[in-house]
Short mmCIF file of C-alpha atoms and ligand atoms in Angstrom, two decimals:
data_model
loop_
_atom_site.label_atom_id
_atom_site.label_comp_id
_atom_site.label_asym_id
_atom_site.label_seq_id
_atom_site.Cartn_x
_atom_site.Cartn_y
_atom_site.Cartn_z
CA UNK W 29 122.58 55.75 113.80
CA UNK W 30 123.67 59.35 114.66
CA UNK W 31 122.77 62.45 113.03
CA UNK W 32 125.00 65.74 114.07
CA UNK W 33 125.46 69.14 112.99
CA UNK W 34 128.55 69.26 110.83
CA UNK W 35 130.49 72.45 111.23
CA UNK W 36 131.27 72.35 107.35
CA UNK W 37 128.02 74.56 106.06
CA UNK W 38 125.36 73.11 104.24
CA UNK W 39 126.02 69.63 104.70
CA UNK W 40 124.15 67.27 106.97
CA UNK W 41 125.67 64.55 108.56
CA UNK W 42 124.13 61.77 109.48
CA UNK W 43 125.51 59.61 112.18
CA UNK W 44 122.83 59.44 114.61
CA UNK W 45 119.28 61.51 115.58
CA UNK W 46 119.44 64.97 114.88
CA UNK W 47 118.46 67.81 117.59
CA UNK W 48 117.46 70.95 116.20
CA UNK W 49 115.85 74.20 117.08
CA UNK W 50 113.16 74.09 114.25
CA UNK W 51 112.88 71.23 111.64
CA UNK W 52 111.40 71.91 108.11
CA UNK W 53 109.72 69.24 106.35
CA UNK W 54 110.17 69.53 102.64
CA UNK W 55 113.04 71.38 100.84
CA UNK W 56 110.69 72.85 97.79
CA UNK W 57 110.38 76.79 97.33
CA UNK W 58 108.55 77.13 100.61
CA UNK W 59 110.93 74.92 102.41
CA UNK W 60 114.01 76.88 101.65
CA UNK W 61 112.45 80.21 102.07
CA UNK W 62 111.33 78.87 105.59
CA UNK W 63 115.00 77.80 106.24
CA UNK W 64 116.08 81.35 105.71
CA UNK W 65 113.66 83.24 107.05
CA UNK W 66 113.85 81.33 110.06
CA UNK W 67 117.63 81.32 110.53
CA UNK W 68 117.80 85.04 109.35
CA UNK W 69 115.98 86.05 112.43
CA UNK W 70 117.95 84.02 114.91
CA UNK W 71 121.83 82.83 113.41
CA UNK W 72 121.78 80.99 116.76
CA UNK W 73 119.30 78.40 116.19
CA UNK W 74 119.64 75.00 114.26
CA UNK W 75 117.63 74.59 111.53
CA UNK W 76 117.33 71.32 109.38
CA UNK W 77 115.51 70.63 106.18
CA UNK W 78 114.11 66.97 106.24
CA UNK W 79 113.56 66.25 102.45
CA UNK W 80 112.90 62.98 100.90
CA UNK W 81 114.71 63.08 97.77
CA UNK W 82 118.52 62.98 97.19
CA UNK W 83 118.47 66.88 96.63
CA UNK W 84 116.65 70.06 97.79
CA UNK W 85 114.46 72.56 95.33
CA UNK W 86 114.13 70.17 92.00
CA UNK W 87 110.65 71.42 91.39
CA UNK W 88 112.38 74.77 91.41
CA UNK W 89 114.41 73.96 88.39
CA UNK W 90 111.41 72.67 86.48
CA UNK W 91 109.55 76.26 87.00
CA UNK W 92 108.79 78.61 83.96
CA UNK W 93 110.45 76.17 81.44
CA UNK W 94 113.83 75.84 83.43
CA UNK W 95 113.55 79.96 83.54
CA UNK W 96 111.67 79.93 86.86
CA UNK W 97 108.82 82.76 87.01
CA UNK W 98 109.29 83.61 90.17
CA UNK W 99 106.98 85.87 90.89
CA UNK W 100 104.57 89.14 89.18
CA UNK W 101 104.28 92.51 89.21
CA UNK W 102 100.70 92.53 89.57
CA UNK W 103 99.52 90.49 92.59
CA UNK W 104 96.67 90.93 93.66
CA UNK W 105 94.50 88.64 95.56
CA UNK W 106 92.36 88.02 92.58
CA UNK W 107 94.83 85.71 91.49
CA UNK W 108 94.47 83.52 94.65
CA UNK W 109 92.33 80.49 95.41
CA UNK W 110 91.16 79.21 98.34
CA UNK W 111 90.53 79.04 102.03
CA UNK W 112 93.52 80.76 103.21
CA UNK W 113 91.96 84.26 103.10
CA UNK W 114 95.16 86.18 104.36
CA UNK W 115 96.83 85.50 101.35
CA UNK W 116 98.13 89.39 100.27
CA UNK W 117 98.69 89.90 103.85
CA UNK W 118 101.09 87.04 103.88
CA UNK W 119 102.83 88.93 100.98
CA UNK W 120 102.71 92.48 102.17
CA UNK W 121 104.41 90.86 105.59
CA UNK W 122 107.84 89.59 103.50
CA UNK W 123 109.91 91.37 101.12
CA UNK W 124 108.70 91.38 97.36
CA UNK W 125 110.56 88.91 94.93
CA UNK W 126 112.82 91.27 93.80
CA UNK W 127 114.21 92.59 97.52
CA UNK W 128 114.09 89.23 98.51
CA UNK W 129 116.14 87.05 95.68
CA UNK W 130 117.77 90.95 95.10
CA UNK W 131 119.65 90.40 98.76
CA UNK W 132 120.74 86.66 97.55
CA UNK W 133 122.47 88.19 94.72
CA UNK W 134 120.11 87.40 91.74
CA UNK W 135 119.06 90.05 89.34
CA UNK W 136 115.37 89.73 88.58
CA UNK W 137 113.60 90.77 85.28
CA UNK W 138 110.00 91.12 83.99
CA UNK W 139 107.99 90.43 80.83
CA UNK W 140 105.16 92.54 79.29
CA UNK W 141 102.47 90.56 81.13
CA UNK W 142 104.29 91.39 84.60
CA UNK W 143 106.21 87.85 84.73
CA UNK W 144 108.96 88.25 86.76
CA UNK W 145 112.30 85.76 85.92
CA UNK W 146 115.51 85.97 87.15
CA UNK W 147 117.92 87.61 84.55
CA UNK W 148 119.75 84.67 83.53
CA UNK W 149 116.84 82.88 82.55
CA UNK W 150 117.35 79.74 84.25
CA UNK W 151 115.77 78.69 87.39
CA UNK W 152 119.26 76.82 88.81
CA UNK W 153 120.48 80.80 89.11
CA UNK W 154 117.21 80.81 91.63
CA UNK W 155 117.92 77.25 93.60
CA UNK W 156 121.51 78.08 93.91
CA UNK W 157 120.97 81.20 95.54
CA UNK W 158 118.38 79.50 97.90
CA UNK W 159 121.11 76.84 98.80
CA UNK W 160 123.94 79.31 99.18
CA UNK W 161 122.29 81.50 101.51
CA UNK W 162 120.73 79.12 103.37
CA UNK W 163 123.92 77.05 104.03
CA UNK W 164 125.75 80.61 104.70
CA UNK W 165 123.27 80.53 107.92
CA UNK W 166 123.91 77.16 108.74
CA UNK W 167 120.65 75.77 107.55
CA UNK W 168 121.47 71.70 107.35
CA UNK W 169 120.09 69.88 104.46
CA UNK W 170 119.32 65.91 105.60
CA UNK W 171 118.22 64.39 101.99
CA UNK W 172 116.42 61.28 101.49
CA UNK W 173 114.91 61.48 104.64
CA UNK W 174 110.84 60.74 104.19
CA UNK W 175 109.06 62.33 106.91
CA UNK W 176 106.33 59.32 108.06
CA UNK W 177 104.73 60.32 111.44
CA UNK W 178 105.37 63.25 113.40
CA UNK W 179 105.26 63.27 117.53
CA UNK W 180 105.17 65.18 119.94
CA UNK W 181 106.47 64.11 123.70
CA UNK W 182 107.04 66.63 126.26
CA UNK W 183 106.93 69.52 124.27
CA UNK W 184 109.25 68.34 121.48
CA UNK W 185 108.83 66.53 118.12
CA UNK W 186 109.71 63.73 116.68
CA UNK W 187 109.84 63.28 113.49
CA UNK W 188 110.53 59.69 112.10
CA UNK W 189 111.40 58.53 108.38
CA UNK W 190 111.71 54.76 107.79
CA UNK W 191 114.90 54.10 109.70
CA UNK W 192 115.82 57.68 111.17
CA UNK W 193 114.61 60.82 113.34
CA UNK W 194 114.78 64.34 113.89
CA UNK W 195 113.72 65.69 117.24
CA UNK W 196 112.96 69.38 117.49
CA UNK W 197 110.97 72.30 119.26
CA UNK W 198 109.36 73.38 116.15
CA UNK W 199 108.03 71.70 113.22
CA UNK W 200 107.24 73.94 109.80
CA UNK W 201 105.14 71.45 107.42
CA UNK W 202 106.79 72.54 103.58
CA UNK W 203 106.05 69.59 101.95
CA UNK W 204 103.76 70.71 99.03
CA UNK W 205 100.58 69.02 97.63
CA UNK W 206 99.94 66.32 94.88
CA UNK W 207 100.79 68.01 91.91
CA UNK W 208 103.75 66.90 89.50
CA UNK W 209 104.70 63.87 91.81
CA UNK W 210 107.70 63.06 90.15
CA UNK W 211 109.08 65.78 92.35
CA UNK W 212 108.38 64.16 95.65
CA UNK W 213 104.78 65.50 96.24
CA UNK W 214 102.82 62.89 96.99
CA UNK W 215 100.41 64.35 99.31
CA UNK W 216 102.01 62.47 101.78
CA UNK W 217 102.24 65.13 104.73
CA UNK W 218 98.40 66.33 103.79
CA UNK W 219 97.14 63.00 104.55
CA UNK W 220 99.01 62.76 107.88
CA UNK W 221 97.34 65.70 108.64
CA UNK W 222 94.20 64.65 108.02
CA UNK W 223 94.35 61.29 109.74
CA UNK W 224 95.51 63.75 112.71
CA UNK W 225 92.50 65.60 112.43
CA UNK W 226 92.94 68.83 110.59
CA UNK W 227 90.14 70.02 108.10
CA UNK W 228 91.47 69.76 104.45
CA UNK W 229 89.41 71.81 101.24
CA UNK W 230 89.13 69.07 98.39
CA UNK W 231 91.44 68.83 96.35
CA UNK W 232 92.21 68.76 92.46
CA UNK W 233 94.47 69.75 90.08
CA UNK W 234 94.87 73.38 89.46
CA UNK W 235 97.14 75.05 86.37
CA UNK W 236 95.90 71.92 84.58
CA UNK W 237 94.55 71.05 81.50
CA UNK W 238 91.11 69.88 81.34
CA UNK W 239 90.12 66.40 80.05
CA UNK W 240 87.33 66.66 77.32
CA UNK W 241 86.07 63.89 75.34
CA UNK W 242 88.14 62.35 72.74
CA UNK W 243 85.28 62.12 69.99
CA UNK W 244 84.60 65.86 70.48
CA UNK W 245 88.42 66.46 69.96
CA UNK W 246 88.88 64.67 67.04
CA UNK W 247 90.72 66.41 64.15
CA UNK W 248 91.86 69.13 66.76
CA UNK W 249 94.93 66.96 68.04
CA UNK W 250 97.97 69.61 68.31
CA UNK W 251 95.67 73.01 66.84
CA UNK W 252 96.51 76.27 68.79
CA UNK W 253 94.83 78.92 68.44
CA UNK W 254 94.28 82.79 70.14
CA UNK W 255 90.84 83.37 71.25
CA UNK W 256 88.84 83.74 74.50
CA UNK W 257 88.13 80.72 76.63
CA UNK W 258 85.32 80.75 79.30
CA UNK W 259 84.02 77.90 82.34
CA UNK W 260 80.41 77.89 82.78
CA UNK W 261 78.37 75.81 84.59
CA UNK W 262 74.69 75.72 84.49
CA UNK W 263 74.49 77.93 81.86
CA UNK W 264 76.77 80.20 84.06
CA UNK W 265 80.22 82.22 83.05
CA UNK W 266 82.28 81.27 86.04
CA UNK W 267 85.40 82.58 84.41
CA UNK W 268 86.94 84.21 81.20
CA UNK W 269 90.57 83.87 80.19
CA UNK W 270 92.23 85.07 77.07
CA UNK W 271 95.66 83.54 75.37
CA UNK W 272 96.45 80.71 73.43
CA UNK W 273 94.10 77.34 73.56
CA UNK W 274 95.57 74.12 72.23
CA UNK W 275 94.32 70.45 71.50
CA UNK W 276 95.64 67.10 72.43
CA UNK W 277 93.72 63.98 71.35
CA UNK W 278 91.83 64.20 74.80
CA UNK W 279 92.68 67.44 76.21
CA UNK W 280 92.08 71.48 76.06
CA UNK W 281 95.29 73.10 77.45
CA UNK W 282 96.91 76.47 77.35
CA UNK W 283 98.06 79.15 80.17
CA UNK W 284 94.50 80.74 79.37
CA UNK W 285 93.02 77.59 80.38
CA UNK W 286 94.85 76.36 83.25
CA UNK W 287 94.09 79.27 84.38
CA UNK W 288 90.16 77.66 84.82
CA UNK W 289 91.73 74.52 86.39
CA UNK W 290 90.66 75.13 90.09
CA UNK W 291 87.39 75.55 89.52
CA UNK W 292 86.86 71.16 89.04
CA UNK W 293 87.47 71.65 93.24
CA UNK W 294 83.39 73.14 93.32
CA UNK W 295 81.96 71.96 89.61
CA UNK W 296 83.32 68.99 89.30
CA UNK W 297 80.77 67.03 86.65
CA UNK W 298 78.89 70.18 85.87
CA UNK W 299 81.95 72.39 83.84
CA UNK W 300 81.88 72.73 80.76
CA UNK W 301 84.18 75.14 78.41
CA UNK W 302 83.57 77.52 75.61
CA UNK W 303 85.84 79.24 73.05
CA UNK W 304 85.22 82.31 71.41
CA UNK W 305 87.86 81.67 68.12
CA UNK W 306 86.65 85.01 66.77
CA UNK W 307 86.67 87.65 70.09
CA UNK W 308 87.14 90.62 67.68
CA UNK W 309 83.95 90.01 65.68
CA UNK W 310 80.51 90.03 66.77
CA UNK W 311 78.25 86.72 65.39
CA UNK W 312 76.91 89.42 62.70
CA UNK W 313 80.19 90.56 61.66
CA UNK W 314 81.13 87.54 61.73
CA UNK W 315 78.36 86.58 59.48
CA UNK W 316 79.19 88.99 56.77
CA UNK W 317 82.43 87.88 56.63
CA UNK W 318 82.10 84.67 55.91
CA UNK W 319 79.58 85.79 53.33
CA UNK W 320 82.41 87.62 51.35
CA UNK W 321 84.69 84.66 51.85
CA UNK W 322 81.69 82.29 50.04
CA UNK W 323 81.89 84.48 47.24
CA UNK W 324 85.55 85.32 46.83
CA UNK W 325 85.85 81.26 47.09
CA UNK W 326 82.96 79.93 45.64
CA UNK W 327 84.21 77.30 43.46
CA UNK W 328 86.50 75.68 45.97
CA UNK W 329 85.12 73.02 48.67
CA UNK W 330 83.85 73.21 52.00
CA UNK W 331 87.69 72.25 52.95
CA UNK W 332 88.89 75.87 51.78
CA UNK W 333 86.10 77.60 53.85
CA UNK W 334 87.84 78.95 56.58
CA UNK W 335 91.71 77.74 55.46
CA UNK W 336 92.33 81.71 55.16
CA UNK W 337 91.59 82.32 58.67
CA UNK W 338 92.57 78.98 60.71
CA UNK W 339 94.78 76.13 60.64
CA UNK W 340 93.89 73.78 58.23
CA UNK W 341 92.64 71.14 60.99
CA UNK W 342 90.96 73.61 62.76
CA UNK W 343 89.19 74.89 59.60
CA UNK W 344 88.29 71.58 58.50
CA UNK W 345 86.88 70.41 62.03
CA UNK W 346 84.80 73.61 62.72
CA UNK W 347 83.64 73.13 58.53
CA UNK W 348 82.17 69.50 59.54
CA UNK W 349 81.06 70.68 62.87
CA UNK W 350 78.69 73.04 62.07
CA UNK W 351 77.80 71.95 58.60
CA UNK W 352 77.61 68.09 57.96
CA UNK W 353 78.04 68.37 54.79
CA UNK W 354 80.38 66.39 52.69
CA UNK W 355 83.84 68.82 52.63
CA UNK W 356 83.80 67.62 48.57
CA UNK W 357 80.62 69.90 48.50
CA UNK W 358 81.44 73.66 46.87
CA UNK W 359 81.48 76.39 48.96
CA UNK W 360 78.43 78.47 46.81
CA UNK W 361 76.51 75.88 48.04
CA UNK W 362 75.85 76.67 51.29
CA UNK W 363 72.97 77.94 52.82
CA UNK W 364 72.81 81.34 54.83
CA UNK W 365 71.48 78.72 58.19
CA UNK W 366 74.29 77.04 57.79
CA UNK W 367 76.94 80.19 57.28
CA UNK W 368 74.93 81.65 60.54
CA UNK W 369 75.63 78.19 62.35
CA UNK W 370 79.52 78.11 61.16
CA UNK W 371 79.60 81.91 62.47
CA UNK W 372 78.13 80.73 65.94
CA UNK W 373 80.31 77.89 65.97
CA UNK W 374 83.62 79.99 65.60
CA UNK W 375 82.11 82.34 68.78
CA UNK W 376 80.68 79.60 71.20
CA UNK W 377 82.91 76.18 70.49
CA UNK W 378 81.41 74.30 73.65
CA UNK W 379 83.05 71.39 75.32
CA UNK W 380 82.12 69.54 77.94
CA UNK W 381 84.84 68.48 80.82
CA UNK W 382 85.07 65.00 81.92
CA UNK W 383 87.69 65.38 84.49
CA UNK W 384 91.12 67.02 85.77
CA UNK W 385 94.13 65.51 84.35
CA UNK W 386 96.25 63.53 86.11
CA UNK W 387 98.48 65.14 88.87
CA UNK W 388 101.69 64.57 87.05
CA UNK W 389 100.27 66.96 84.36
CA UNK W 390 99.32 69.07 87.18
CA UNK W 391 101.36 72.65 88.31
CA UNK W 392 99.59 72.95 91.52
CA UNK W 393 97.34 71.66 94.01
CA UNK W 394 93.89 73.00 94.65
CA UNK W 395 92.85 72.21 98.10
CA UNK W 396 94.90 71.63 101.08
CA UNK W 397 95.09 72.01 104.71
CA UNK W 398 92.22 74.23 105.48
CA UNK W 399 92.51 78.02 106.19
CA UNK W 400 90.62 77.44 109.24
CA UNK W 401 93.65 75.46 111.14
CA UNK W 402 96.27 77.82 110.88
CA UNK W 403 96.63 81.79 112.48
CA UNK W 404 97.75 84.54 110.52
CA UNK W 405 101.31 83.81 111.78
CA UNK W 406 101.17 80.67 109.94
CA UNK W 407 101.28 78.49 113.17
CA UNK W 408 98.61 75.57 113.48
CA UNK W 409 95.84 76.26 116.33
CA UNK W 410 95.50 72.74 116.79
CA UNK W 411 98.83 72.17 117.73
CA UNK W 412 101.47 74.61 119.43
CA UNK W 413 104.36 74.89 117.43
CA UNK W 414 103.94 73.42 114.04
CA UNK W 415 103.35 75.81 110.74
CA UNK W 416 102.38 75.94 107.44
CA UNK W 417 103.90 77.26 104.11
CA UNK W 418 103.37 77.11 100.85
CA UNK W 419 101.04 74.68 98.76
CA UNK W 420 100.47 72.44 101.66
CA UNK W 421 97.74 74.78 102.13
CA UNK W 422 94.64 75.76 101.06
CA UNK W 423 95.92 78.25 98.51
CA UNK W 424 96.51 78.06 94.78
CA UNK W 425 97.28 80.91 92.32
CA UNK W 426 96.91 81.83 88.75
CA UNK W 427 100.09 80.56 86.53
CA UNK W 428 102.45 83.95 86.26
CA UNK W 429 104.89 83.38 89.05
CA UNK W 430 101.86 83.80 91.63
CA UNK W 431 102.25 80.05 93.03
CA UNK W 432 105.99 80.63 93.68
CA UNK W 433 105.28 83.92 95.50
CA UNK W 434 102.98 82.14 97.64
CA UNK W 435 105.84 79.60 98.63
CA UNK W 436 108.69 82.68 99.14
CA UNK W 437 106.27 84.70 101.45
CA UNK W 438 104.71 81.93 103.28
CA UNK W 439 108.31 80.31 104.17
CA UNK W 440 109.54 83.17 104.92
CA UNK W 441 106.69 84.47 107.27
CA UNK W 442 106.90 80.68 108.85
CA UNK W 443 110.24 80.50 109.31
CA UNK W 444 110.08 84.01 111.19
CA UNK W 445 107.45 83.55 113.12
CA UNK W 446 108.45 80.15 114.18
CA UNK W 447 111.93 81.61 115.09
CA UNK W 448 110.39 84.63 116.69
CA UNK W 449 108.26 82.18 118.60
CA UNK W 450 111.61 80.51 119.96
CA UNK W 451 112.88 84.11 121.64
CA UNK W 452 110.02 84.51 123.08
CA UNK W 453 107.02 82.29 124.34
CA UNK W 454 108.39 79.02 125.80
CA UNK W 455 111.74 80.23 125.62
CA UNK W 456 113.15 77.15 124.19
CA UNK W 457 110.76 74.11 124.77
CA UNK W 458 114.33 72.18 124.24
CA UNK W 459 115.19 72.99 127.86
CA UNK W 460 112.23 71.66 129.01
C1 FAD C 27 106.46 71.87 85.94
C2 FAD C 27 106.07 72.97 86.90
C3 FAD C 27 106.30 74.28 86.54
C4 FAD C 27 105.93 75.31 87.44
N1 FAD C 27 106.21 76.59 87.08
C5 FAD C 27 105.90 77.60 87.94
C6 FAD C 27 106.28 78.93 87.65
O1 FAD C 27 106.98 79.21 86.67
N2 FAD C 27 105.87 79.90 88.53
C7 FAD C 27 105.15 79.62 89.65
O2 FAD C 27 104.80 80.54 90.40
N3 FAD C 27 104.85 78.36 89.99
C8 FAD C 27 105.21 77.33 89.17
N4 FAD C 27 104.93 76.04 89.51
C9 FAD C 27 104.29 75.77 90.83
C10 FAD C 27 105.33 75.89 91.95
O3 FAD C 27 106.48 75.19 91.56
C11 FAD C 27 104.79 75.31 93.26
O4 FAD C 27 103.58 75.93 93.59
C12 FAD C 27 105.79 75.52 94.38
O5 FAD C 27 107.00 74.84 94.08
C13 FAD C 27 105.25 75.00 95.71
O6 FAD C 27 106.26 75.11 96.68
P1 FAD C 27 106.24 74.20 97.99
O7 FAD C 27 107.49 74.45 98.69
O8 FAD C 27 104.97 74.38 98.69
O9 FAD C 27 106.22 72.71 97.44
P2 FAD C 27 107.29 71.95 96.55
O10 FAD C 27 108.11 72.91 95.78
O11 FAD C 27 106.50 70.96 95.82
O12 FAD C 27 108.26 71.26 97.60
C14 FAD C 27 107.84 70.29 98.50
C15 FAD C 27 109.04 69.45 98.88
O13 FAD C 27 108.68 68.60 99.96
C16 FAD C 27 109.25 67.33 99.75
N5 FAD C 27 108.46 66.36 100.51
C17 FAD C 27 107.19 65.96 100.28
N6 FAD C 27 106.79 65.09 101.23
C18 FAD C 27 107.83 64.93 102.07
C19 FAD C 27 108.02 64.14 103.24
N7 FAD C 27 107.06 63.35 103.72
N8 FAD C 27 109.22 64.21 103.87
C20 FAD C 27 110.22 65.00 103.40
N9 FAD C 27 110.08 65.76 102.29
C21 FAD C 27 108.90 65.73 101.63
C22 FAD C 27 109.21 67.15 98.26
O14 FAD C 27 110.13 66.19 97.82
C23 FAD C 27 109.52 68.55 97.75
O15 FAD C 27 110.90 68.75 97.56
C24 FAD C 27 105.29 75.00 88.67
C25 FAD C 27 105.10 73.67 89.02
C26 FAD C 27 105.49 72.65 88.15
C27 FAD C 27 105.28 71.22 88.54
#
């Protein structure tokens, strides 16, 4: 078979093996932005996106509900994870969201939290402007083409999927982590990587729900509720998140808690979570409160206790929780130990995790090719000529558009340098 560069833009055809300046493997955020930030600097080279499925960027559509939060107004590298400890200088090196998708024609917008989304609201606004500007540079897209082993002979690669091949000067590895296979991340490239030799942090899910018991959930199945939501371990507050927390039959979920997600990479079988239903209120307050509510509902049972501040199956768990009693019991007559337990209940509802959910309910990928392997330019110091973008690497972010801000800068600064490295350097290791 024989792949060649079609002069019709955008569209790969494959006929035989393709040649090309600089081959990206994986046609996710990080991918794309690679493609044009590699292309940008240097209209004369070819550039082909190897991606396994039929089409380029369908994570992207999935982002932000379909709306795609593409990136924040507040980064900071608080909100990063991970080895990779160059993280905001990757950033500061590439335009900011809004220059960037600005220049491909898409008007971006922000929320009160600092979310940024494009205008339109739907993330196919984002992918198409990817796909249109990278085809305008003659970026070719060669789709279901599984990257399996990657070579290198005489200074060029070779990059092999079942039945085809792509040989190029320059490899940049785009081909994401484990999360949310069902969008052709497998972890595929990271274990190729590994076999080769390259360090890897451990990996688990991150912007994840955490599993819990199902006996300590039950009753709570589909309760949200606004409160403050902590990991400890060993006694210790790890970290604190605030926002809505919500119950499935077997898991605690949320932003606020997915948010706590990457921390099962170091505490793995010694996390545990705890709510604070009631952050306004101290215990005493607390206390008092529920006081007055025993009296202004004394007559009614144990069921009614708390129906005026919670959901009824929240009420009702938190009730039998704490109390034991039967719920038929009336509310006059419980004791104040047992009013102080409810009130300690409501601040410090403790669960204990029993593992990361599976990757498919998984955003991101904690863990990844180590920071150690790559240089600030993104390039590999094991071997000459292939880079790194996006969650590949050792980097995850907080949800709020920080994960897809990771894969826009680190493309882009890959597909630069990597272009940049063409001009100059070995001129082009093609001629060689
Ligand atoms: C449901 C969901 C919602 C999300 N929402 C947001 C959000 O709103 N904001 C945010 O910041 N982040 C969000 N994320 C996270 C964000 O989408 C990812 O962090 C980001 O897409 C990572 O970009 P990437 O290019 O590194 O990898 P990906 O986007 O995962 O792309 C990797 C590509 O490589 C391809 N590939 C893999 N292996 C091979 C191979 N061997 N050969 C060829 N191709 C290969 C894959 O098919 C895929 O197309 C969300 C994730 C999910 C799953």
């Amino acid at each position: 078979m024989i792949y060649y560069f079609s002069e019709s833009a955008g569209e790969a055809v494959m006929e035989n093996r393709i040649k090309a300046d600089i081959a990206i493997v994986g046609g996710g955020a990080s991918g794309l932005a690679a493609a044009i930030g590699a292309a940008g600097a240097n209209a004369t080279l070819k550039v082909v996106i190897a991606e396994r499925l039929d089409k380029t960027g369908r994570k992207i559509l999935a982002t932000g509900n379909g709306r795609c939060n593409l990136s924040n107004r507040n980064l900071s590298g608080k909100a990063y994870h991970g080895s990779v400890n160059n993280v905001m200088d990757v950033i500061a090196e590439t335009p900011s969201a809004e220059e960037f998708f600005g220049e491909l024609g898409v008007l971006c917008t922000s929320d009160e939290q600092g979310r940024i989304y494009p205008y339109s609201s739907s993330a196919a606004s984002v992918l198409n402007a990817l796909r249109i500007r990278s085809a305008a540079l003659g970026v070719k897209e060669v789709c279901g083409f599984e990257v399996k082993s990657i070579e290198k002979k005489n200074g060029r690669f070779l990059l092999r999927s079942e039945d085809r091949e792509i040989e190029c000067s320059r490899v940049i590895i785009a081909a994401g982590g484990y999360a949310a296979p069902s969008f052709g991340t497998d972890g595929g490239m990271m274990r190729l990587f590994r076999e080769k030799g390259y360090r890897t942090a451990k990996i688990c899910p991150a912007v994840a729900p955490f599993k819990v018991s199902r006996e300590a959930l039950k009753g709570l199945k589909g309760v949200r509720v606004k409160g403050k939501i902590a990991a400890l371990s060993d006694g210790k507050v790890l970290r604190e998140e605030y926002g809505e927390i919500q119950f499935t039959e077997s898991t605690v979920s949320g932003i606020c808690v997915f948010n706590l997600a990457y921390l099962m990479s170091q505490y793995e079988g010694r996390l545990s979570l705890r709510a604070d239903l009631m952050p306004e209120m101290s215990v005493k307050k607390l206390e008092e409160y529920l006081f007055s509510v025993q009296y202004q509902r004394y007559d009614c049972t144990l069921e009614e206790l708390l129906t005026g501040i919670f959901v009824k199956n929240l009420a009702v768990y938190l009730v039998k929780r704490a109390v034991g009693r039967p719920l038929t019991d009336k509310i006059s007559a419980l004791k104040y130990g047992e009013l102080h337990r409810l009130a300690e209940l409501i601040k410090s509802l403790e669960f204990e995790v029993t593992g990361s959910s599976p990757w498919q309910n998984a955003q991101v990928t904690s863990g990844g090719i180590h920071g150690s392997c790559i240089n600030a330019r993104l390039e590999s110091k094991l071997d000459r000529g292939v880079y790194f973008a996006g969650e590949i690497l050792d980097v995850d972010g907080d949800c709020g558009g920080y994960n897809l801000q990771w894969a826009w800068s680190s493309g882009l600064l890959a597909g630069r340098s990597c272009a940049e490295s063409l001009k100059t350097g070995a001129k082009n290791d093609q001629d060689k």
